[in-house]
PDB file of C-alpha atoms in Angstrom:
ATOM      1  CA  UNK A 749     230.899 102.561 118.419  1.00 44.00           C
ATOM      2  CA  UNK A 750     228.927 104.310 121.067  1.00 46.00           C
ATOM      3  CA  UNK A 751     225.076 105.364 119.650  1.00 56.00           C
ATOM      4  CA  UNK A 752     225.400 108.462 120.570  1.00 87.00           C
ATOM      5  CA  UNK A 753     229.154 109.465 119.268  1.00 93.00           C
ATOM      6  CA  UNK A 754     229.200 111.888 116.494  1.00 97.00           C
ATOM      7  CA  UNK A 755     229.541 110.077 112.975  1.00 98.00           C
ATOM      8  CA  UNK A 756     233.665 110.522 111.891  1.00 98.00           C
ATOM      9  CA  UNK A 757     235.550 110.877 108.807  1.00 98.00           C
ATOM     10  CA  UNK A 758     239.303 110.092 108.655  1.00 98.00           C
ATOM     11  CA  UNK A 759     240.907 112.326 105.676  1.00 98.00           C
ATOM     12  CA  UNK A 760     244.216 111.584 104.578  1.00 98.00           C
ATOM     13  CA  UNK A 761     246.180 112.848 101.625  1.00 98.00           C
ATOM     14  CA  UNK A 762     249.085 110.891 100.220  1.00 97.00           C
ATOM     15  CA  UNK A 763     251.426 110.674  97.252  1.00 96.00           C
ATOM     16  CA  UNK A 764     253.622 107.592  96.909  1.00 95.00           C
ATOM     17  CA  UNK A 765     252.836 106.324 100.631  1.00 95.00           C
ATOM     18  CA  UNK A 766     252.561 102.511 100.187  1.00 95.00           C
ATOM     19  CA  UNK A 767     255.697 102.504 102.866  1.00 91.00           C
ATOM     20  CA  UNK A 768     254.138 104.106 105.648  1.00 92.00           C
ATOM     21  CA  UNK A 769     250.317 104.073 105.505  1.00 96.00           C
ATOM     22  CA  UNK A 770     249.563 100.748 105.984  1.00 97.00           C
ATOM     23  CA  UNK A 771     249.751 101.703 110.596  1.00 96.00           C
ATOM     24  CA  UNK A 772     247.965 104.886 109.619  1.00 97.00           C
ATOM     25  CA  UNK A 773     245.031 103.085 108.266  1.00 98.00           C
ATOM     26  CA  UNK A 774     244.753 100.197 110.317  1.00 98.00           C
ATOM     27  CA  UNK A 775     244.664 103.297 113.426  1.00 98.00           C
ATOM     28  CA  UNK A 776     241.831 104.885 111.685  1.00 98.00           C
ATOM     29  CA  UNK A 777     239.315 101.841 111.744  1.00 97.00           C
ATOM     30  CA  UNK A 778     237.624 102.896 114.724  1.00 97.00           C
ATOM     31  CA  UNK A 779     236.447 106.096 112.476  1.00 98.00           C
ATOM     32  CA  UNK A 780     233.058 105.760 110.289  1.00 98.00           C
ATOM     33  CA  UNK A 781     234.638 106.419 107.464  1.00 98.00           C
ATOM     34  CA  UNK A 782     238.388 106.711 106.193  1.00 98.00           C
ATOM     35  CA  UNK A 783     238.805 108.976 102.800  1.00 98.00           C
ATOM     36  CA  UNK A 784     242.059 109.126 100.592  1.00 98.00           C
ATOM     37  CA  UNK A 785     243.145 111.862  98.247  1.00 98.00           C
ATOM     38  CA  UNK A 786     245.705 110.645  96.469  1.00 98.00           C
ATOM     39  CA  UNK A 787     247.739 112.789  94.049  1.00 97.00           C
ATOM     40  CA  UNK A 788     249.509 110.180  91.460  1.00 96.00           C
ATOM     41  CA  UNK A 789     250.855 107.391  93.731  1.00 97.00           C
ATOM     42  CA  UNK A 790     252.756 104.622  91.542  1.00 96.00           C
ATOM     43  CA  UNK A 791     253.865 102.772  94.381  1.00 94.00           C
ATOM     44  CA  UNK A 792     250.870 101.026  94.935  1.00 94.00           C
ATOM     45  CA  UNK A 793     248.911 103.336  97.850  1.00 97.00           C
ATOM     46  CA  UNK A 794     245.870 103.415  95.725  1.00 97.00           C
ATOM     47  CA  UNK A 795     245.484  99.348  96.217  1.00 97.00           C
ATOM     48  CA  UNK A 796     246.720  99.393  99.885  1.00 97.00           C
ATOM     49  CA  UNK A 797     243.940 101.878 100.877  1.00 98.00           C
ATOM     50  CA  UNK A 798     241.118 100.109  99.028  1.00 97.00           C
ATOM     51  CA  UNK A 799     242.066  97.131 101.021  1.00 97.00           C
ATOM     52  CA  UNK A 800     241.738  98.873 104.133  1.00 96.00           C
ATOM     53  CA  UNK A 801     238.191  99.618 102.518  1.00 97.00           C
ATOM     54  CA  UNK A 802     239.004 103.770 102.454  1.00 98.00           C
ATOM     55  CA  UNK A 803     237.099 105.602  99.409  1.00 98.00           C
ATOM     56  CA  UNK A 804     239.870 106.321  97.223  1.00 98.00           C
ATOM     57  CA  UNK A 805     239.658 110.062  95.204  1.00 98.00           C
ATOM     58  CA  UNK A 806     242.276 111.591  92.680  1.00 98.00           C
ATOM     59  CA  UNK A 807     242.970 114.890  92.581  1.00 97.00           C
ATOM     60  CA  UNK A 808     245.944 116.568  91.177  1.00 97.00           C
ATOM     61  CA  UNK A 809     248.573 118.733  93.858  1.00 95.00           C
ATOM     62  CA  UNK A 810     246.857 121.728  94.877  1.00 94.00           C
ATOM     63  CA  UNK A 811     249.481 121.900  97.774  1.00 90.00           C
ATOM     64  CA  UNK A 812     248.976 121.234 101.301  1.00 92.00           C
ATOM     65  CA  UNK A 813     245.949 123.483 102.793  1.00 93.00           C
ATOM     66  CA  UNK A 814     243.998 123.522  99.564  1.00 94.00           C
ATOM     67  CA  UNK A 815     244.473 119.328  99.257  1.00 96.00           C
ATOM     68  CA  UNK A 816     243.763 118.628 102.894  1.00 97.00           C
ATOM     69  CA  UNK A 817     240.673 120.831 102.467  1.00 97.00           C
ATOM     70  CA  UNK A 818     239.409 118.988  99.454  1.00 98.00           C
ATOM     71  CA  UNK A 819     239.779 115.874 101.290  1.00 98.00           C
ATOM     72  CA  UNK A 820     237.691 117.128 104.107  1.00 98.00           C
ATOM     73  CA  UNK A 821     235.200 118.927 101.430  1.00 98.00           C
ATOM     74  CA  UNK A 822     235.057 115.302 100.339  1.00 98.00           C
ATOM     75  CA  UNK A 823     234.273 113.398 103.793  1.00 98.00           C
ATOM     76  CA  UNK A 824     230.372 112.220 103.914  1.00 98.00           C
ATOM     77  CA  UNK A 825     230.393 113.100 108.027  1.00 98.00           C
ATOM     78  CA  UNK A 826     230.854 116.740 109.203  1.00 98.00           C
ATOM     79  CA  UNK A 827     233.614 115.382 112.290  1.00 98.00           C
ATOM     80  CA  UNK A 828     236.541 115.009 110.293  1.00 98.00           C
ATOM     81  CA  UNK A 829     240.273 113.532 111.488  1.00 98.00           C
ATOM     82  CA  UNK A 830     243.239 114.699 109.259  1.00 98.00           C
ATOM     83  CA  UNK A 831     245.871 112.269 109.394  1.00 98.00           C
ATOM     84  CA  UNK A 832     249.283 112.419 107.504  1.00 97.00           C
ATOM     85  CA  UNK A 833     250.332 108.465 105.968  1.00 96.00           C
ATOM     86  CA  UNK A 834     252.952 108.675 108.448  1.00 95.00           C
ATOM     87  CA  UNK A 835     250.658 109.356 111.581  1.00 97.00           C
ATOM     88  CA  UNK A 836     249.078 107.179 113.963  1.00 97.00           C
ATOM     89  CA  UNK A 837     246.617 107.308 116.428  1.00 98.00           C
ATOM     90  CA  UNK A 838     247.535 105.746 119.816  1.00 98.00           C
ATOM     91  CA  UNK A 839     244.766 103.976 121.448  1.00 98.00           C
ATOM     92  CA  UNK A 840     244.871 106.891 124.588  1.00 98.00           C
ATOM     93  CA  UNK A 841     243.564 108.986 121.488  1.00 98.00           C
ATOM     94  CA  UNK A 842     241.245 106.570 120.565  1.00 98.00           C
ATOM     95  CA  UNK A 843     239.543 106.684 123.290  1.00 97.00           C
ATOM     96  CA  UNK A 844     239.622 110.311 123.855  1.00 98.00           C
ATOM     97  CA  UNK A 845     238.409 110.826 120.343  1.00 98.00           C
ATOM     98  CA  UNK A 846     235.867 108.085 120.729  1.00 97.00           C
ATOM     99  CA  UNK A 847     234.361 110.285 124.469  1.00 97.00           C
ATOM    100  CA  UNK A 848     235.061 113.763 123.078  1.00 97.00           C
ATOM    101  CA  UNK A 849     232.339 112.734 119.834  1.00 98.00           C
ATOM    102  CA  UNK A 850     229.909 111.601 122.483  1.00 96.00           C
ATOM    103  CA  UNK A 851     228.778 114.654 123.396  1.00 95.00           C
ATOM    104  CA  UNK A 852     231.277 117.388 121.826  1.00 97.00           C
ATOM    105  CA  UNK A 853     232.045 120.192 124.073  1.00 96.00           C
ATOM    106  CA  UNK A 854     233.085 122.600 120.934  1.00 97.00           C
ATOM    107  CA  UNK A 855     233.522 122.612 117.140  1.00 98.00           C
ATOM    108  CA  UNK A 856     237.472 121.973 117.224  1.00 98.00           C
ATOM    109  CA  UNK A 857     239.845 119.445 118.905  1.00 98.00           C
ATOM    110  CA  UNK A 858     243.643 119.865 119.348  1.00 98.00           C
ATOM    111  CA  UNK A 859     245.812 116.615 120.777  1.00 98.00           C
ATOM    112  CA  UNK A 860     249.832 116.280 121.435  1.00 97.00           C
ATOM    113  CA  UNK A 861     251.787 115.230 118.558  1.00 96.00           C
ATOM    114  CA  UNK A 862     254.626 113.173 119.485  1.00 96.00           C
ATOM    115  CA  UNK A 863     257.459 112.892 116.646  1.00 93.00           C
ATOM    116  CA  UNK A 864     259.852 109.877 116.057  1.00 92.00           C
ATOM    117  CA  UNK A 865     263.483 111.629 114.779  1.00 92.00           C
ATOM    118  CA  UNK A 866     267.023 109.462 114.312  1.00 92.00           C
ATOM    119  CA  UNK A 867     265.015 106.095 116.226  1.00 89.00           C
ATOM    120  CA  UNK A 868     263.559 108.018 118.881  1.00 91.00           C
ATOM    121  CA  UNK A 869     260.393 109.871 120.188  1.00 93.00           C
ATOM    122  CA  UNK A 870     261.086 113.117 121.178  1.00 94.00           C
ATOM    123  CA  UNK A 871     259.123 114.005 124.643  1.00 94.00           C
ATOM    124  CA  UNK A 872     260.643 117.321 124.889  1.00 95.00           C
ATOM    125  CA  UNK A 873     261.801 120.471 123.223  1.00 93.00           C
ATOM    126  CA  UNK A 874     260.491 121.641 119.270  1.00 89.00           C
ATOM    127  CA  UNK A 875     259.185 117.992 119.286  1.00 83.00           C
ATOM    128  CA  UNK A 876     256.767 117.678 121.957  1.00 92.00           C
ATOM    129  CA  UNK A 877     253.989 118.120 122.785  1.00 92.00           C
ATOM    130  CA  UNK A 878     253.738 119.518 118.988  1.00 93.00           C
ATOM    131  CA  UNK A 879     249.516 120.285 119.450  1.00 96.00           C
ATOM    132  CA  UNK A 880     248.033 119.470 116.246  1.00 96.00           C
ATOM    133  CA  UNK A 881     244.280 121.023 115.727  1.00 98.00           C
ATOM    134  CA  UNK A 882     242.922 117.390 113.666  1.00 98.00           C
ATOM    135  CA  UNK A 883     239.860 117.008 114.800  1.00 98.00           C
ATOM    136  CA  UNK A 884     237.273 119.603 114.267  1.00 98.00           C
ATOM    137  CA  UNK A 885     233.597 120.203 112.795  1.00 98.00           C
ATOM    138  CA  UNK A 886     233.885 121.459 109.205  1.00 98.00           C
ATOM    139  CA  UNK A 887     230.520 123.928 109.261  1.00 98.00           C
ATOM    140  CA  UNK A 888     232.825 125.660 111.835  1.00 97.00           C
ATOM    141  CA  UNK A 889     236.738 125.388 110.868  1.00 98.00           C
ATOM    142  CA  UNK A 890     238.653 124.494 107.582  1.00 97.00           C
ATOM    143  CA  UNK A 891     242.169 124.221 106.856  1.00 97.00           C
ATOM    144  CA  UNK A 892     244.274 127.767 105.356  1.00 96.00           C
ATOM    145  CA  UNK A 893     245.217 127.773 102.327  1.00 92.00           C
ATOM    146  CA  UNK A 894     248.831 128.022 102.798  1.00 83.00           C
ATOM    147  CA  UNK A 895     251.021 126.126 100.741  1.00 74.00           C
ATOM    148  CA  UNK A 896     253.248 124.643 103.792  1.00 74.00           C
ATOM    149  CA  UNK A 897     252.994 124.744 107.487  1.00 80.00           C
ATOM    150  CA  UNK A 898     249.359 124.956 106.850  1.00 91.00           C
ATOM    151  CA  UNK A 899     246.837 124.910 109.697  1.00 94.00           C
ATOM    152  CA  UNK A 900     242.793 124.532 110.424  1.00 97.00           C
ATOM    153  CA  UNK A 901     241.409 127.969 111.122  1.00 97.00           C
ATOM    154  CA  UNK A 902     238.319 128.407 113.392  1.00 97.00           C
ATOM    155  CA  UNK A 903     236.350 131.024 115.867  1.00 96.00           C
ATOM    156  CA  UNK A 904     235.401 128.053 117.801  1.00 96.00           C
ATOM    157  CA  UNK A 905     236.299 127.414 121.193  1.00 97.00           C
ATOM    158  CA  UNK A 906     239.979 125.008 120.643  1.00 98.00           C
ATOM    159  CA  UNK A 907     239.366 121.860 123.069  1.00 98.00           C
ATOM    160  CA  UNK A 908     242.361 119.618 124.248  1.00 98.00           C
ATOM    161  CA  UNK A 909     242.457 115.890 124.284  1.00 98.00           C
ATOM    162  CA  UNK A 910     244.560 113.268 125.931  1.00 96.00           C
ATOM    163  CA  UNK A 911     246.683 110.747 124.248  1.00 97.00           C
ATOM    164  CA  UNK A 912     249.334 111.057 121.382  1.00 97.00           C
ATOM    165  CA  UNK A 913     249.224 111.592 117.338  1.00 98.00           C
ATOM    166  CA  UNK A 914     252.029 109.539 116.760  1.00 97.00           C
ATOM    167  CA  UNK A 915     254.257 110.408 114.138  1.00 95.00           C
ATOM    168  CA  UNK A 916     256.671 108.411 112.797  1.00 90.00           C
ATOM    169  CA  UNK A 917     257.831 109.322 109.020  1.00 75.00           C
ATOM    170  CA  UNK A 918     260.591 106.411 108.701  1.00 70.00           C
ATOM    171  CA  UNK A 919     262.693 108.754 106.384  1.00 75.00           C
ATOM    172  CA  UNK A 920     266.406 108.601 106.172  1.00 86.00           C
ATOM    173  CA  UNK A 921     268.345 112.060 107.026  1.00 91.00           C
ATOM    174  CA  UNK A 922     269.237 113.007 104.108  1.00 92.00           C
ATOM    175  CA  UNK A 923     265.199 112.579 102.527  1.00 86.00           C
ATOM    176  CA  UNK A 924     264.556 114.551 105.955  1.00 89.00           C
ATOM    177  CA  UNK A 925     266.703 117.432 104.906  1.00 94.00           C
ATOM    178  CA  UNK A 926     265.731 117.691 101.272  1.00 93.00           C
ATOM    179  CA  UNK A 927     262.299 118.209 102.882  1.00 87.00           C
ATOM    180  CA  UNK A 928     263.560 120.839 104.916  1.00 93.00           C
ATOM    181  CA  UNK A 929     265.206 122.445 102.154  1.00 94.00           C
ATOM    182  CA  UNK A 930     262.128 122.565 100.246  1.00 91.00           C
ATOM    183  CA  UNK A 931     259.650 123.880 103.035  1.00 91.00           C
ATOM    184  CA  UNK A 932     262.304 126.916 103.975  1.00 95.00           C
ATOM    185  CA  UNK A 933     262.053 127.927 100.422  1.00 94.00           C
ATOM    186  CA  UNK A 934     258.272 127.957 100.446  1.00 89.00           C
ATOM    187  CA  UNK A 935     258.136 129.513 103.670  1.00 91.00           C
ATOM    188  CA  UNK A 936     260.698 132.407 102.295  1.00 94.00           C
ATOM    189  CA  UNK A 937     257.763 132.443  99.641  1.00 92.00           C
ATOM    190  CA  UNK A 938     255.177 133.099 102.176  1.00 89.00           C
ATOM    191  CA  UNK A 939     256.824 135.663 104.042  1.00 93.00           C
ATOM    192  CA  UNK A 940     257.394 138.132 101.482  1.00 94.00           C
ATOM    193  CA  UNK A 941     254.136 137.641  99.830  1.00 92.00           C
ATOM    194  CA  UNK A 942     252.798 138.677 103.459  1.00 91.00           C
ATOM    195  CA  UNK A 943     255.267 141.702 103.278  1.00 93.00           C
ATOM    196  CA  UNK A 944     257.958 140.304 105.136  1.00 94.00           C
ATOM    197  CA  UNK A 945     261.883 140.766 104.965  1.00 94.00           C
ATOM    198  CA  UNK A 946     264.648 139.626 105.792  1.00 94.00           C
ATOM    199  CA  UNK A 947     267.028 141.655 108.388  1.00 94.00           C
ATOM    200  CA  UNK A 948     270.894 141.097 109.499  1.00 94.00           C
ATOM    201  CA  UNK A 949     268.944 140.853 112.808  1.00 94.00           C
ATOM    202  CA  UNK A 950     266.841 138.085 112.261  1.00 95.00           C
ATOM    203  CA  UNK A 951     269.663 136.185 110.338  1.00 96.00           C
ATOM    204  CA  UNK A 952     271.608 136.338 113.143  1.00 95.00           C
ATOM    205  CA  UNK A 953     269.165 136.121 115.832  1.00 96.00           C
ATOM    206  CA  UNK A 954     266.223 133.964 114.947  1.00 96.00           C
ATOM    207  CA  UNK A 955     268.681 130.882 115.534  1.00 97.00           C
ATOM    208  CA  UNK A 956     269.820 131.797 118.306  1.00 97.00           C
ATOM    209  CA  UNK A 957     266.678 132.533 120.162  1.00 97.00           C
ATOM    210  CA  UNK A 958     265.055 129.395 118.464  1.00 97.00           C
ATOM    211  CA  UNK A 959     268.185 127.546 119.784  1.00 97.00           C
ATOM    212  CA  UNK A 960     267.528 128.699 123.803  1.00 97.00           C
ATOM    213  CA  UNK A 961     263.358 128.572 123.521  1.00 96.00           C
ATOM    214  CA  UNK A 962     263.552 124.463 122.495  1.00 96.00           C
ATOM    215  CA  UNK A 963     266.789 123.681 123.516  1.00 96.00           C
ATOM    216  CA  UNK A 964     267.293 124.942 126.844  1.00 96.00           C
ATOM    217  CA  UNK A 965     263.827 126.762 128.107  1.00 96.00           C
ATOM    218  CA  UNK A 966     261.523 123.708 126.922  1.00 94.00           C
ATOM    219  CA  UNK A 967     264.583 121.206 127.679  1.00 96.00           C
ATOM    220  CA  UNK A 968     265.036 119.678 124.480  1.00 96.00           C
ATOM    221  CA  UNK A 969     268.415 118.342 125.774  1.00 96.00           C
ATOM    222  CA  UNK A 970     266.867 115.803 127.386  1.00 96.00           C
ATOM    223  CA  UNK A 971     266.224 113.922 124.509  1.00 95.00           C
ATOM    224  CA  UNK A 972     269.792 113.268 123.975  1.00 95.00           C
ATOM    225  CA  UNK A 973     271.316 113.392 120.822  1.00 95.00           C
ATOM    226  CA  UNK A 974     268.720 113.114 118.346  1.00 94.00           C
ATOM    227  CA  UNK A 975     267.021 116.016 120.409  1.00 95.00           C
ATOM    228  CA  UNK A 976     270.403 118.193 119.480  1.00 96.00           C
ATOM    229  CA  UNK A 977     270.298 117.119 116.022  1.00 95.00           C
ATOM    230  CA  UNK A 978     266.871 118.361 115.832  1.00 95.00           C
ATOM    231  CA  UNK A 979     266.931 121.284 117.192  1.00 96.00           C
ATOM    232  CA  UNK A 980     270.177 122.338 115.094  1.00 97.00           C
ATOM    233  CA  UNK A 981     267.759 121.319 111.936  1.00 96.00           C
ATOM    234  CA  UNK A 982     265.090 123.798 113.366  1.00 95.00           C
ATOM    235  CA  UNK A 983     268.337 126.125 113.605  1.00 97.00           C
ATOM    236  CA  UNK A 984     269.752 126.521 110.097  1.00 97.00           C
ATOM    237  CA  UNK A 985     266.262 126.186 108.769  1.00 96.00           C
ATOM    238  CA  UNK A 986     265.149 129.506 110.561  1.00 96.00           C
ATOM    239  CA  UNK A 987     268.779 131.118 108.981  1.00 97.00           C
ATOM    240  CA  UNK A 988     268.415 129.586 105.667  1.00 97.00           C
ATOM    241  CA  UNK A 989     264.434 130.435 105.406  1.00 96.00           C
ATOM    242  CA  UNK A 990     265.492 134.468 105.992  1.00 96.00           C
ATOM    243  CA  UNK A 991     268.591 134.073 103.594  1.00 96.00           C
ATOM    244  CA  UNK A 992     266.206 132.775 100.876  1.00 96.00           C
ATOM    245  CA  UNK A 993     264.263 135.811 101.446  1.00 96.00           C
ATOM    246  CA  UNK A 994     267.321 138.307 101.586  1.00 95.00           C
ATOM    247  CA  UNK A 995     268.419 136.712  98.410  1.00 94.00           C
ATOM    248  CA  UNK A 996     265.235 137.321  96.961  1.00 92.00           C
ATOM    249  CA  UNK A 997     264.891 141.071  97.835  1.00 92.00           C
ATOM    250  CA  UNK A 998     268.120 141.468  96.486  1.00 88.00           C
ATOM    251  CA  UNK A 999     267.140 139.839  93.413  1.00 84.00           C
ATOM    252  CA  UNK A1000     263.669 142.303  92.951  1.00 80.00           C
ATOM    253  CA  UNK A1001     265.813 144.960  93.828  1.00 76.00           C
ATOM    254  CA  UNK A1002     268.249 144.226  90.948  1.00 76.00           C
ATOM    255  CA  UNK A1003     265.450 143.754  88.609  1.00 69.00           C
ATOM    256  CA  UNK A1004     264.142 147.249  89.101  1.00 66.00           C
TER     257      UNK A1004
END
C-alpha cells in the first residue's frame, strides 16, 4: 500500500453467507484489515472468512444499524469500509479508495452502487447510481440505528468517489421477494413509531409517483425488462409498506 494512505478496516456482517462472500473477501484484500460479525452462520462462513485471514467475532442479531455499528466499533483502524457478503469492490474503487486514504479530503466517502437484478446490472433508474456512504472516519460518522434501510450519519463534509460497489446478491425471485416482504413490514414499523400514517393518498399515489421518478424521469426503461420488473417491485412495496401501516392504525384504533 502507499506509506502515506490512511490505515483501513473492511467490516462486514453476515449470517449464513458461505454462497456469496467468498468475491467479497477476496475484493477486500487490498484493506489493512478485514473484520466479520457473524450472527450464527451454519453454513460454513465462519471457516471461509478465517481463510481469507478476516478476524472472525460473534455477536447475536441486534439488527442492521446496531450490527454494522458493532462491527465498525470492533475495527482496530478508524477508516472503516462496510461491505455487505454480497458486495464487491471493483478495482476503479480500489483505486479510488486506495488515493482518497492518501491524503483524505473529509471524514466521509460516498461511491455508486451498481445492482445485479434477474442476470443483469442495472445502469439506470432505482438501481443506479444507488450512492452508498461506506467509507467514512468513525470519530466523525456512525451508522443509525434503524432496524432496515439503515444509513451512516455524519456532519462531515460527504465526498464522492469513482468506480462501482458492485452488488450482486445471486438470490432467486422468490428469496428476493420474501426479503421485500419482510423490509416493508419493518419499514411500516418505522414509520409509525416516527408518527407516520398511512393516507388513501399515499396508497394510491406513492406508486405512482415512484413509478414516473425511476421509471420514466431517471430512465429506468432502459434497462429492459429486468429494469420493469424492478421498478414494479419498488412499486407494490411502496403500496404494501403504507397498507401495513393502515392495517395497523386500524388495529390500535380497534384496541382502544
Amino acid at each position: 500500500m502507499p506509506a502515506t494512505r490512511q490505515p483501513l478496516s473492511v467490516a462486514i456482517i453476515t449470517l449464513n453467507a458461505a454462497s456469496q462472500l467468498e468475491d467479497c473477501l477476496k475484493s477486500a484484500r487490498f484493506a489493512d484489515e478485514i473484520i466479520v460479525v457473524d450472527s450464527g452462520s451454519t453454513d460454513g462462513t465462519v471457516a471461509l472468512a478465517e481463510r481469507y485471514g478476516a478476524r472472525v467475532i460473534q455477536q447475536d442479531w441486534l439488527g442492521f444499524g446496531p450490527q454494522k455499528q458493532f462491527a465498525v466499533d470492533a475495527a482496530s483502524h478508524d477508516w472503516v469500509l462496510c461491505l455487505d457478503a454480497d458486495e464487491r469492490v471493483s478495482p476503479a474503487l480500489q483505486t479510488s479508495i486506495e488515493i482518497a486514504l492518501q491524503q483524505p479530503s473529509t471524514a466521509a466517502f460516498r461511491f455508486p452502487r451498481c445492482n445485479r437484478f434477474l442476470g443483469r446490472y442495472l445502469k439506470h433508474g432505482e438501481g443506479y447510481p444507488d450512492w452508498s456512504l461506506r467509507l467514512f472516519d468513525r470519530r466523525q460518522a456512525r451508522w443509525s440505528d434503524d432496524a432496515v434501510h439503515e444509513k451512516v450519519e455524519t456532519r462531515a463534509t460527504i465526498g464522492q468517489l469513482s468506480g462501482d460497489l458492485l452488488h450482486d446478491s445471486a438470490e432467486s425471485l422468490a428469496s428476493y421477494l420474501t426479503k421485500q416482504n419482510r423490509y416493508t413490514t419493518l419499514a411500516a414499523d418505522m414509520a409509525l413509531a416516527a408518527g407516520k400514517r398511512a393516507s388513501f393518498g399515499r396508497i394510491a399515489f406513492s406508486p405512482l409517483v415512484r413509478f414516473i421518478k425511476f421509471y420514466l424521469i431517471r430512465q429506468g426503461f432502459r434497462d429492459g425488462l429486468p429494469g420493469l420488473i424492478h421498478i414494479a417491485i419498488g412499486c407494490f412495496n411502496s403500496f404494501m409498506k403504507y397498507s401495513k401501516m393502515l392495517e395497523r392504525q386500524k388495529s390500535d384504533a380497534t384496541l382502544r
